[in-house]
Structure formats: structure tokens, C-alpha cells
């Protein structure tokens, strides 16, 4: 029996919930990756960032499976074997690496939208494939560094049948939880709020009397559509991740919160769902993504026949 519920029915419910969310995650993000990889006209710098975001989201979903689904059916080994499995699979460490890369990518996208609107002709600020060769590895390096402490301190606790964080001192655990709250929550969320506030004001509310409509109308339409899509993704990220990061931090400051309560598990499920919804946002908001996915599905259907 896992530590996070004493009820068989609740355990079954949690398993079903995570199964649905993670299947949607893997299928949806796989289609996003295939569309961008297979169709050359989709390999724009912005879409390459979305490809990186999809890969990060798939990592979140894939590595939540062992902790919240597979552990319901297999007995977790203890000892050195249990420790290794905890650090690599059942502790969800790699899932959080995906989460860190995801938020880094979202902040880069926010800056790209800002520069596209306020400095459209600035070559130094323009997102290029050469810059992506630096940005994308940087997103993963940032995330790995952020998660190194987790790989060092997480271990399997046979008394609760769960992978737990075992810190050498209380102040270290508090400091690390605050680091996560700011690095993956407060700072990126505030940056995105400031950048997108200016972008939205400029695109939708600013007086355009001095702008020639015949030359700007098509460009503005594209910018608005792309901004709607990535703004929606960013807002949903903040709504889904901030509760979990807050609960994770409070866990080390208050005895009212712990890994075993319903609030914690719910916050993890919300984080997992965040990684699942992005493909549906692309399809709903972006007609080009919608057409390409339809084309891909038609190709798959035709090849089967």
C-alpha cells in the first residue's frame, strides 16, 4: 500500500486519473513533435521552441508513470537497488528535469514575442536557428542544475513505501523548496506577466493611427494568433504549477502539508495535466497546426488501408 492513501478505491481512482492524463500527454505531444519534424514549413524558430516544450512535457508525463501508476502493481525494492530506482525512476526526478526545461522554454518564448512586437527589425534580438543551438541546450542545463540536489537526497523509505527527500538539515530543505518556488514559479511567472502585458496592450489596445493598415494588417494578424497561443500556454502553466510549488514549499514550513495528503497528490495531477493540454491549445488556436495534424492523421489512416 502506498503512503499517499489508505483506501483501495482512492488508489484506483488516482491510478486511473494519472493514466488518462499521461496517455493524453504522450499522444498529444508526440503529434506535435511529428508535425514539426516531418513538415519542413513547420520548422520555424518558434515551432522549434514548441518542439522543445513538447519534449519536456513528454518527459514530465513519462517519468510520473513509475511513481503514480506502476508502483501500484509492483513492490518497490529497498536497499541499494531501491535507492538507484528511486533516483532514476520512481522518485520522479527526471520528470522535474522536464518541468525545469519547460518553464525555461516558456520564458524564452515570452521574450521572443516581446521582441517580435517591439523590436521587429532588430537582428540581434531576432530568434534564429543559430541562437536556438544555444538556447535549447541551455534550457536543459538549467534544469539539470536545478534538480541536482534531488538526485542526491531522494531515497526509498520502506516504512511508507515511497521515495522521500532526506535532507541533512532543515534549513537546506527549506532553502531548496524556496529556490524551486522562485526559479520555476514566481520569477518566470512575473517575467511572463510583464512581457505579455506589454505585448497584449501593443497588439490589441494601442492606437494604430500612425501605422499603415495595408502593410501591417497581415503581420498583426499572425502576431496576434501566435501571441494568443503562447499566452494561453503560459497562463495555464502558472495556474497549474504555482499551487504545487507553493505546497512543496509549505511542506517544509508547516506540518499541515506532507507528501501523503490529498492536496499534494492533487497538485501533482494538476502539474501532469498541464503537460497534457498544450497540444490541444495549439490545435484549437493555431489553424496551421490543426491542418498539419489532420494531414498526418489522414496519412496514417491511408497507410493502414
mmCIF file of C-alpha atoms in Angstrom:
data_model
loop_
_atom_site.group_PDB
_atom_site.id
_atom_site.type_symbol
_atom_site.label_atom_id
_atom_site.label_comp_id
_atom_site.label_asym_id
_atom_site.label_seq_id
_atom_site.Cartn_x
_atom_site.Cartn_y
_atom_site.Cartn_z
ATOM 1 C CA UNK A 1 0.000 0.000 0.000
ATOM 2 C CA UNK A 2 1.379 3.397 -0.967
ATOM 3 C CA UNK A 3 1.802 6.087 1.631
ATOM 4 C CA UNK A 4 -0.461 8.575 -0.035
ATOM 5 C CA UNK A 5 -3.727 6.773 0.511
ATOM 6 C CA UNK A 6 -5.102 4.113 2.826
ATOM 7 C CA UNK A 7 -8.111 3.485 0.609
ATOM 8 C CA UNK A 8 -8.062 0.947 -2.221
ATOM 9 C CA UNK A 9 -10.787 2.855 -4.077
ATOM 10 C CA UNK A 10 -8.839 6.112 -3.771
ATOM 11 C CA UNK A 11 -5.719 4.357 -5.012
ATOM 12 C CA UNK A 12 -7.599 3.018 -8.036
ATOM 13 C CA UNK A 13 -9.008 6.486 -8.708
ATOM 14 C CA UNK A 14 -5.541 8.048 -8.565
ATOM 15 C CA UNK A 15 -4.160 5.399 -10.923
ATOM 16 C CA UNK A 16 -6.977 5.935 -13.437
ATOM 17 C CA UNK A 17 -6.642 9.728 -13.252
ATOM 18 C CA UNK A 18 -2.896 9.692 -13.842
ATOM 19 C CA UNK A 19 -3.258 7.083 -16.600
ATOM 20 C CA UNK A 20 -5.718 9.252 -18.556
ATOM 21 C CA UNK A 21 -3.654 12.416 -18.117
ATOM 22 C CA UNK A 22 -0.366 10.764 -19.058
ATOM 23 C CA UNK A 23 -1.793 8.986 -22.131
ATOM 24 C CA UNK A 24 -3.191 12.329 -23.344
ATOM 25 C CA UNK A 25 0.217 13.882 -22.656
ATOM 26 C CA UNK A 26 2.231 11.331 -24.614
ATOM 27 C CA UNK A 27 -0.152 11.068 -27.578
ATOM 28 C CA UNK A 28 -0.743 14.823 -27.915
ATOM 29 C CA UNK A 29 2.879 15.862 -27.565
ATOM 30 C CA UNK A 30 4.016 13.064 -29.876
ATOM 31 C CA UNK A 31 1.788 14.512 -32.617
ATOM 32 C CA UNK A 32 3.243 17.981 -32.006
ATOM 33 C CA UNK A 33 6.771 16.585 -32.358
ATOM 34 C CA UNK A 34 5.905 14.649 -35.526
ATOM 35 C CA UNK A 35 4.231 17.646 -37.175
ATOM 36 C CA UNK A 36 7.235 19.899 -36.567
ATOM 37 C CA UNK A 37 9.796 17.240 -37.536
ATOM 38 C CA UNK A 38 8.047 15.884 -40.650
ATOM 39 C CA UNK A 39 6.782 19.130 -42.222
ATOM 40 C CA UNK A 40 9.599 21.433 -43.278
ATOM 41 C CA UNK A 41 7.419 24.565 -43.336
ATOM 42 C CA UNK A 42 6.660 23.978 -39.636
ATOM 43 C CA UNK A 43 10.324 24.166 -38.607
ATOM 44 C CA UNK A 44 10.269 27.849 -37.712
ATOM 45 C CA UNK A 45 12.307 29.062 -34.713
ATOM 46 C CA UNK A 46 9.099 29.480 -32.689
ATOM 47 C CA UNK A 47 7.945 25.956 -33.515
ATOM 48 C CA UNK A 48 11.365 24.538 -32.638
ATOM 49 C CA UNK A 49 10.847 26.048 -29.183
ATOM 50 C CA UNK A 50 7.413 24.397 -29.080
ATOM 51 C CA UNK A 51 9.124 21.129 -30.055
ATOM 52 C CA UNK A 52 11.471 21.532 -27.091
ATOM 53 C CA UNK A 53 8.472 22.309 -24.875
ATOM 54 C CA UNK A 54 6.671 19.184 -26.128
ATOM 55 C CA UNK A 55 9.745 17.034 -25.402
ATOM 56 C CA UNK A 56 9.953 18.484 -21.884
ATOM 57 C CA UNK A 57 6.230 17.887 -21.320
ATOM 58 C CA UNK A 58 6.552 14.286 -22.506
ATOM 59 C CA UNK A 59 9.374 13.792 -20.018
ATOM 60 C CA UNK A 60 7.121 15.062 -17.219
ATOM 61 C CA UNK A 61 4.381 12.612 -18.193
ATOM 62 C CA UNK A 62 6.602 9.625 -18.900
ATOM 63 C CA UNK A 63 8.509 9.799 -15.620
ATOM 64 C CA UNK A 64 5.439 10.335 -13.472
ATOM 65 C CA UNK A 65 4.258 6.893 -14.617
ATOM 66 C CA UNK A 66 6.566 4.840 -12.338
ATOM 67 C CA UNK A 67 5.690 6.769 -9.166
ATOM 68 C CA UNK A 68 1.943 7.115 -9.543
ATOM 69 C CA UNK A 69 0.954 4.155 -11.725
ATOM 70 C CA UNK A 70 3.495 1.325 -11.829
ATOM 71 C CA UNK A 71 4.165 1.390 -8.083
ATOM 72 C CA UNK A 72 0.551 0.321 -7.551
ATOM 73 C CA UNK A 73 1.318 -3.029 -9.194
ATOM 74 C CA UNK A 74 4.910 -3.801 -8.182
ATOM 75 C CA UNK A 75 6.659 -3.996 -4.837
ATOM 76 C CA UNK A 76 9.432 -1.411 -4.700
ATOM 77 C CA UNK A 77 12.818 -2.945 -3.779
ATOM 78 C CA UNK A 78 14.712 -1.430 -0.875
ATOM 79 C CA UNK A 79 18.431 -1.202 -0.140
ATOM 80 C CA UNK A 80 20.883 -0.003 -2.790
ATOM 81 C CA UNK A 81 18.654 -1.214 -5.633
ATOM 82 C CA UNK A 82 15.711 0.728 -4.238
ATOM 83 C CA UNK A 83 17.853 3.853 -3.899
ATOM 84 C CA UNK A 84 19.033 3.671 -7.526
ATOM 85 C CA UNK A 85 15.500 3.071 -8.822
ATOM 86 C CA UNK A 86 14.223 5.957 -6.689
ATOM 87 C CA UNK A 87 16.790 8.374 -8.057
ATOM 88 C CA UNK A 88 16.221 7.380 -11.689
ATOM 89 C CA UNK A 89 12.596 6.247 -11.998
ATOM 90 C CA UNK A 90 10.172 6.142 -9.102
ATOM 91 C CA UNK A 91 11.255 9.389 -7.440
ATOM 92 C CA UNK A 92 10.059 11.463 -10.429
ATOM 93 C CA UNK A 93 13.386 13.342 -10.502
ATOM 94 C CA UNK A 94 13.611 13.146 -14.285
ATOM 95 C CA UNK A 95 10.032 14.412 -14.563
ATOM 96 C CA UNK A 96 11.079 17.560 -12.707
ATOM 97 C CA UNK A 97 14.018 17.968 -15.115
ATOM 98 C CA UNK A 98 11.392 18.161 -17.852
ATOM 99 C CA UNK A 99 9.466 20.701 -15.779
ATOM 100 C CA UNK A 100 12.500 22.949 -15.431
ATOM 101 C CA UNK A 101 13.228 22.833 -19.166
ATOM 102 C CA UNK A 102 9.566 23.598 -19.838
ATOM 103 C CA UNK A 103 9.480 26.826 -17.820
ATOM 104 C CA UNK A 104 12.830 27.968 -19.259
ATOM 105 C CA UNK A 105 11.396 27.498 -22.764
ATOM 106 C CA UNK A 106 8.213 29.412 -21.898
ATOM 107 C CA UNK A 107 10.240 32.397 -20.681
ATOM 108 C CA UNK A 108 12.303 32.377 -23.898
ATOM 109 C CA UNK A 109 9.058 32.324 -25.912
ATOM 110 C CA UNK A 110 7.752 35.300 -23.913
ATOM 111 C CA UNK A 111 10.910 37.291 -24.691
ATOM 112 C CA UNK A 112 10.637 36.303 -28.360
ATOM 113 C CA UNK A 113 7.049 37.593 -28.549
ATOM 114 C CA UNK A 114 8.130 40.814 -26.848
ATOM 115 C CA UNK A 115 10.987 41.418 -29.271
ATOM 116 C CA UNK A 116 8.818 40.463 -32.267
ATOM 117 C CA UNK A 117 6.372 43.234 -31.354
ATOM 118 C CA UNK A 118 8.666 45.966 -30.013
ATOM 119 C CA UNK A 119 11.858 45.301 -31.998
ATOM 120 C CA UNK A 120 10.635 43.565 -35.179
ATOM 121 C CA UNK A 121 13.622 44.690 -37.255
ATOM 122 C CA UNK A 122 16.345 44.189 -34.656
ATOM 123 C CA UNK A 123 18.603 41.441 -35.985
ATOM 124 C CA UNK A 124 20.440 40.981 -32.696
ATOM 125 C CA UNK A 125 17.192 40.219 -30.874
ATOM 126 C CA UNK A 126 15.614 38.078 -33.589
ATOM 127 C CA UNK A 127 15.267 34.394 -32.772
ATOM 128 C CA UNK A 128 17.329 32.321 -35.222
ATOM 129 C CA UNK A 129 18.287 28.681 -35.612
ATOM 130 C CA UNK A 130 21.830 29.572 -34.566
ATOM 131 C CA UNK A 131 20.552 31.058 -31.307
ATOM 132 C CA UNK A 132 18.374 28.007 -30.736
ATOM 133 C CA UNK A 133 21.514 25.852 -30.753
ATOM 134 C CA UNK A 134 22.461 27.702 -27.567
ATOM 135 C CA UNK A 135 19.014 28.286 -26.048
ATOM 136 C CA UNK A 136 17.717 24.705 -26.182
ATOM 137 C CA UNK A 137 20.774 23.075 -24.545
ATOM 138 C CA UNK A 138 20.753 25.933 -22.013
ATOM 139 C CA UNK A 139 17.167 25.057 -21.034
ATOM 140 C CA UNK A 140 18.208 21.516 -20.150
ATOM 141 C CA UNK A 141 21.451 22.545 -18.445
ATOM 142 C CA UNK A 142 19.476 24.994 -16.284
ATOM 143 C CA UNK A 143 17.008 22.270 -15.353
ATOM 144 C CA UNK A 144 19.622 19.612 -14.597
ATOM 145 C CA UNK A 145 21.493 22.035 -12.310
ATOM 146 C CA UNK A 146 18.232 22.946 -10.557
ATOM 147 C CA UNK A 147 17.487 19.261 -9.948
ATOM 148 C CA UNK A 148 20.947 18.020 -8.884
ATOM 149 C CA UNK A 149 20.072 18.231 -5.144
ATOM 150 C CA UNK A 150 17.041 15.971 -5.694
ATOM 151 C CA UNK A 151 19.198 13.250 -7.235
ATOM 152 C CA UNK A 152 21.484 13.432 -4.207
ATOM 153 C CA UNK A 153 18.960 13.388 -1.372
ATOM 154 C CA UNK A 154 15.990 11.322 -2.547
ATOM 155 C CA UNK A 155 15.825 7.746 -1.256
ATOM 156 C CA UNK A 156 13.311 4.937 -0.821
ATOM 157 C CA UNK A 157 11.648 4.830 2.595
ATOM 158 C CA UNK A 158 10.400 1.287 3.236
ATOM 159 C CA UNK A 159 8.334 2.427 6.231
ATOM 160 C CA UNK A 160 5.999 4.431 3.992
ATOM 161 C CA UNK A 161 6.710 2.560 0.726
ATOM 162 C CA UNK A 162 7.539 5.804 -1.058
ATOM 163 C CA UNK A 163 10.540 7.724 -2.387
ATOM 164 C CA UNK A 164 11.261 10.529 0.069
ATOM 165 C CA UNK A 165 13.602 13.506 0.314
ATOM 166 C CA UNK A 166 16.068 13.027 3.172
ATOM 167 C CA UNK A 167 17.821 16.314 3.912
ATOM 168 C CA UNK A 168 20.767 16.566 6.299
ATOM 169 C CA UNK A 169 19.365 19.750 7.824
ATOM 170 C CA UNK A 170 16.009 21.508 7.921
ATOM 171 C CA UNK A 171 17.310 24.816 6.603
ATOM 172 C CA UNK A 172 18.650 23.101 3.453
ATOM 173 C CA UNK A 173 15.233 21.618 2.670
ATOM 174 C CA UNK A 174 13.571 24.991 3.213
ATOM 175 C CA UNK A 175 16.159 26.790 1.090
ATOM 176 C CA UNK A 176 15.769 24.303 -1.772
ATOM 177 C CA UNK A 177 11.979 24.461 -1.741
ATOM 178 C CA UNK A 178 12.172 28.272 -1.863
ATOM 179 C CA UNK A 179 14.674 28.029 -4.737
ATOM 180 C CA UNK A 180 12.185 25.937 -6.726
ATOM 181 C CA UNK A 181 9.329 28.295 -5.863
ATOM 182 C CA UNK A 182 11.243 31.273 -7.230
ATOM 183 C CA UNK A 183 13.186 29.629 -10.087
ATOM 184 C CA UNK A 184 10.250 27.724 -11.593
ATOM 185 C CA UNK A 185 7.329 29.739 -10.228
ATOM 186 C CA UNK A 186 7.461 33.335 -9.075
ATOM 187 C CA UNK A 187 10.295 34.736 -11.243
ATOM 188 C CA UNK A 188 9.245 33.182 -14.595
ATOM 189 C CA UNK A 189 5.572 33.917 -13.916
ATOM 190 C CA UNK A 190 6.312 37.574 -13.150
ATOM 191 C CA UNK A 191 8.525 37.874 -16.243
ATOM 192 C CA UNK A 192 5.799 36.415 -18.439
ATOM 193 C CA UNK A 193 3.147 38.680 -16.892
ATOM 194 C CA UNK A 194 5.227 41.814 -17.538
ATOM 195 C CA UNK A 195 6.253 40.836 -21.084
ATOM 196 C CA UNK A 196 2.834 39.624 -22.227
ATOM 197 C CA UNK A 197 1.059 42.603 -20.628
ATOM 198 C CA UNK A 198 3.077 44.931 -22.836
ATOM 199 C CA UNK A 199 2.636 42.705 -25.886
ATOM 200 C CA UNK A 200 -1.140 42.399 -25.450
ATOM 201 C CA UNK A 201 -1.502 46.140 -24.878
ATOM 202 C CA UNK A 202 0.513 46.900 -28.008
ATOM 203 C CA UNK A 203 -1.288 44.399 -30.245
ATOM 204 C CA UNK A 204 -4.880 44.903 -29.102
ATOM 205 C CA UNK A 205 -5.225 48.297 -27.418
ATOM 206 C CA UNK A 206 -2.557 50.668 -28.710
ATOM 207 C CA UNK A 207 -3.612 53.409 -31.105
ATOM 208 C CA UNK A 208 -2.572 52.396 -34.613
ATOM 209 C CA UNK A 209 -3.224 55.706 -36.413
ATOM 210 C CA UNK A 210 0.410 56.053 -37.408
ATOM 211 C CA UNK A 211 0.642 52.514 -38.768
ATOM 212 C CA UNK A 212 -0.275 51.902 -42.423
ATOM 213 C CA UNK A 213 -3.011 49.289 -42.312
ATOM 214 C CA UNK A 214 -2.308 47.783 -45.706
ATOM 215 C CA UNK A 215 1.251 46.846 -44.712
ATOM 216 C CA UNK A 216 0.570 45.857 -41.094
ATOM 217 C CA UNK A 217 -2.747 44.042 -41.179
ATOM 218 C CA UNK A 218 -1.471 40.601 -42.223
ATOM 219 C CA UNK A 219 1.584 40.801 -39.957
ATOM 220 C CA UNK A 220 -0.520 41.908 -36.992
ATOM 221 C CA UNK A 221 -2.970 39.067 -37.582
ATOM 222 C CA UNK A 222 -0.181 36.485 -37.443
ATOM 223 C CA UNK A 223 1.380 38.070 -34.354
ATOM 224 C CA UNK A 224 -1.961 38.125 -32.563
ATOM 225 C CA UNK A 225 -2.643 34.474 -33.361
ATOM 226 C CA UNK A 226 0.786 33.308 -32.185
ATOM 227 C CA UNK A 227 0.574 35.511 -29.083
ATOM 228 C CA UNK A 228 -2.857 34.108 -28.174
ATOM 229 C CA UNK A 229 -1.480 30.588 -28.402
ATOM 230 C CA UNK A 230 1.686 31.047 -26.333
ATOM 231 C CA UNK A 231 -0.026 33.387 -23.848
ATOM 232 C CA UNK A 232 -2.651 30.714 -23.172
ATOM 233 C CA UNK A 233 0.088 28.114 -22.667
ATOM 234 C CA UNK A 234 1.927 30.431 -20.251
ATOM 235 C CA UNK A 235 -1.186 31.306 -18.219
ATOM 236 C CA UNK A 236 -2.092 27.639 -17.839
ATOM 237 C CA UNK A 237 1.482 26.890 -16.758
ATOM 238 C CA UNK A 238 1.241 29.458 -13.967
ATOM 239 C CA UNK A 239 -2.170 28.224 -12.837
ATOM 240 C CA UNK A 240 -1.036 24.585 -12.785
ATOM 241 C CA UNK A 241 2.461 24.885 -11.350
ATOM 242 C CA UNK A 242 2.158 27.624 -8.729
ATOM 243 C CA UNK A 243 -0.169 25.598 -6.431
ATOM 244 C CA UNK A 244 2.208 22.615 -6.474
ATOM 245 C CA UNK A 245 5.319 24.741 -5.909
ATOM 246 C CA UNK A 246 3.567 26.522 -3.044
ATOM 247 C CA UNK A 247 2.503 23.238 -1.432
ATOM 248 C CA UNK A 248 6.003 21.795 -1.926
ATOM 249 C CA UNK A 249 7.462 24.806 -0.100
ATOM 250 C CA UNK A 250 4.843 24.771 2.671
ATOM 251 C CA UNK A 251 5.633 21.086 3.245
ATOM 252 C CA UNK A 252 8.915 22.179 4.857
ATOM 253 C CA UNK A 253 7.457 25.090 6.798
ATOM 254 C CA UNK A 254 4.218 23.617 8.130
ATOM 255 C CA UNK A 255 3.206 20.223 9.484
ATOM 256 C CA UNK A 256 -0.212 20.695 7.864
ATOM 257 C CA UNK A 257 1.257 19.702 4.481
ATOM 258 C CA UNK A 258 3.008 16.464 3.608
ATOM 259 C CA UNK A 259 3.588 14.047 0.747
ATOM 260 C CA UNK A 260 0.759 11.840 1.907
ATOM 261 C CA UNK A 261 -2.224 14.172 1.797
ATOM 262 C CA UNK A 262 -4.789 14.590 -0.940
ATOM 263 C CA UNK A 263 -3.721 18.186 -1.577
ATOM 264 C CA UNK A 264 -0.211 17.139 -2.574
ATOM 265 C CA UNK A 265 -1.378 14.358 -4.911
ATOM 266 C CA UNK A 266 -3.941 16.685 -6.485
ATOM 267 C CA UNK A 267 -1.259 19.302 -7.125
ATOM 268 C CA UNK A 268 0.892 16.669 -8.880
ATOM 269 C CA UNK A 269 -2.094 15.651 -11.019
ATOM 270 C CA UNK A 270 -2.647 19.293 -11.992
ATOM 271 C CA UNK A 271 1.035 19.604 -12.991
ATOM 272 C CA UNK A 272 0.709 16.432 -15.071
ATOM 273 C CA UNK A 273 -2.427 17.794 -16.751
ATOM 274 C CA UNK A 274 -0.573 20.996 -17.631
ATOM 275 C CA UNK A 275 1.871 18.951 -19.701
ATOM 276 C CA UNK A 276 -1.095 17.351 -21.488
ATOM 277 C CA UNK A 277 -3.115 20.386 -22.547
ATOM 278 C CA UNK A 278 -0.555 22.263 -24.657
ATOM 279 C CA UNK A 279 -1.101 20.190 -27.850
ATOM 280 C CA UNK A 280 -4.845 20.816 -27.626
ATOM 281 C CA UNK A 281 -4.189 24.561 -27.276
ATOM 282 C CA UNK A 282 -2.057 24.517 -30.439
ATOM 283 C CA UNK A 283 -4.805 22.710 -32.352
ATOM 284 C CA UNK A 284 -7.585 24.944 -31.003
ATOM 285 C CA UNK A 285 -5.825 28.293 -31.560
ATOM 286 C CA UNK A 286 -3.481 27.659 -34.489
ATOM 287 C CA UNK A 287 -5.097 26.716 -37.805
ATOM 288 C CA UNK A 288 -1.788 25.636 -39.317
ATOM 289 C CA UNK A 289 -1.161 23.119 -36.547
ATOM 290 C CA UNK A 290 -4.729 21.907 -36.974
ATOM 291 C CA UNK A 291 -4.280 21.356 -40.723
ATOM 292 C CA UNK A 292 -0.944 19.578 -40.304
ATOM 293 C CA UNK A 293 -2.256 17.195 -37.648
ATOM 294 C CA UNK A 294 -5.275 16.401 -39.842
ATOM 295 C CA UNK A 295 -2.906 15.745 -42.733
ATOM 296 C CA UNK A 296 -0.765 13.492 -40.555
ATOM 297 C CA UNK A 297 -3.809 11.554 -39.340
ATOM 298 C CA UNK A 298 -5.013 11.141 -42.929
ATOM 299 C CA UNK A 299 -1.598 9.771 -43.929
ATOM 300 C CA UNK A 300 -1.683 7.266 -41.067
ATOM 301 C CA UNK A 301 -5.238 6.216 -41.972
ATOM 302 C CA UNK A 302 -4.356 5.878 -45.682
ATOM 303 C CA UNK A 303 -1.245 3.786 -44.975
ATOM 304 C CA UNK A 304 -3.313 1.377 -42.857
ATOM 305 C CA UNK A 305 -5.806 0.894 -45.684
#
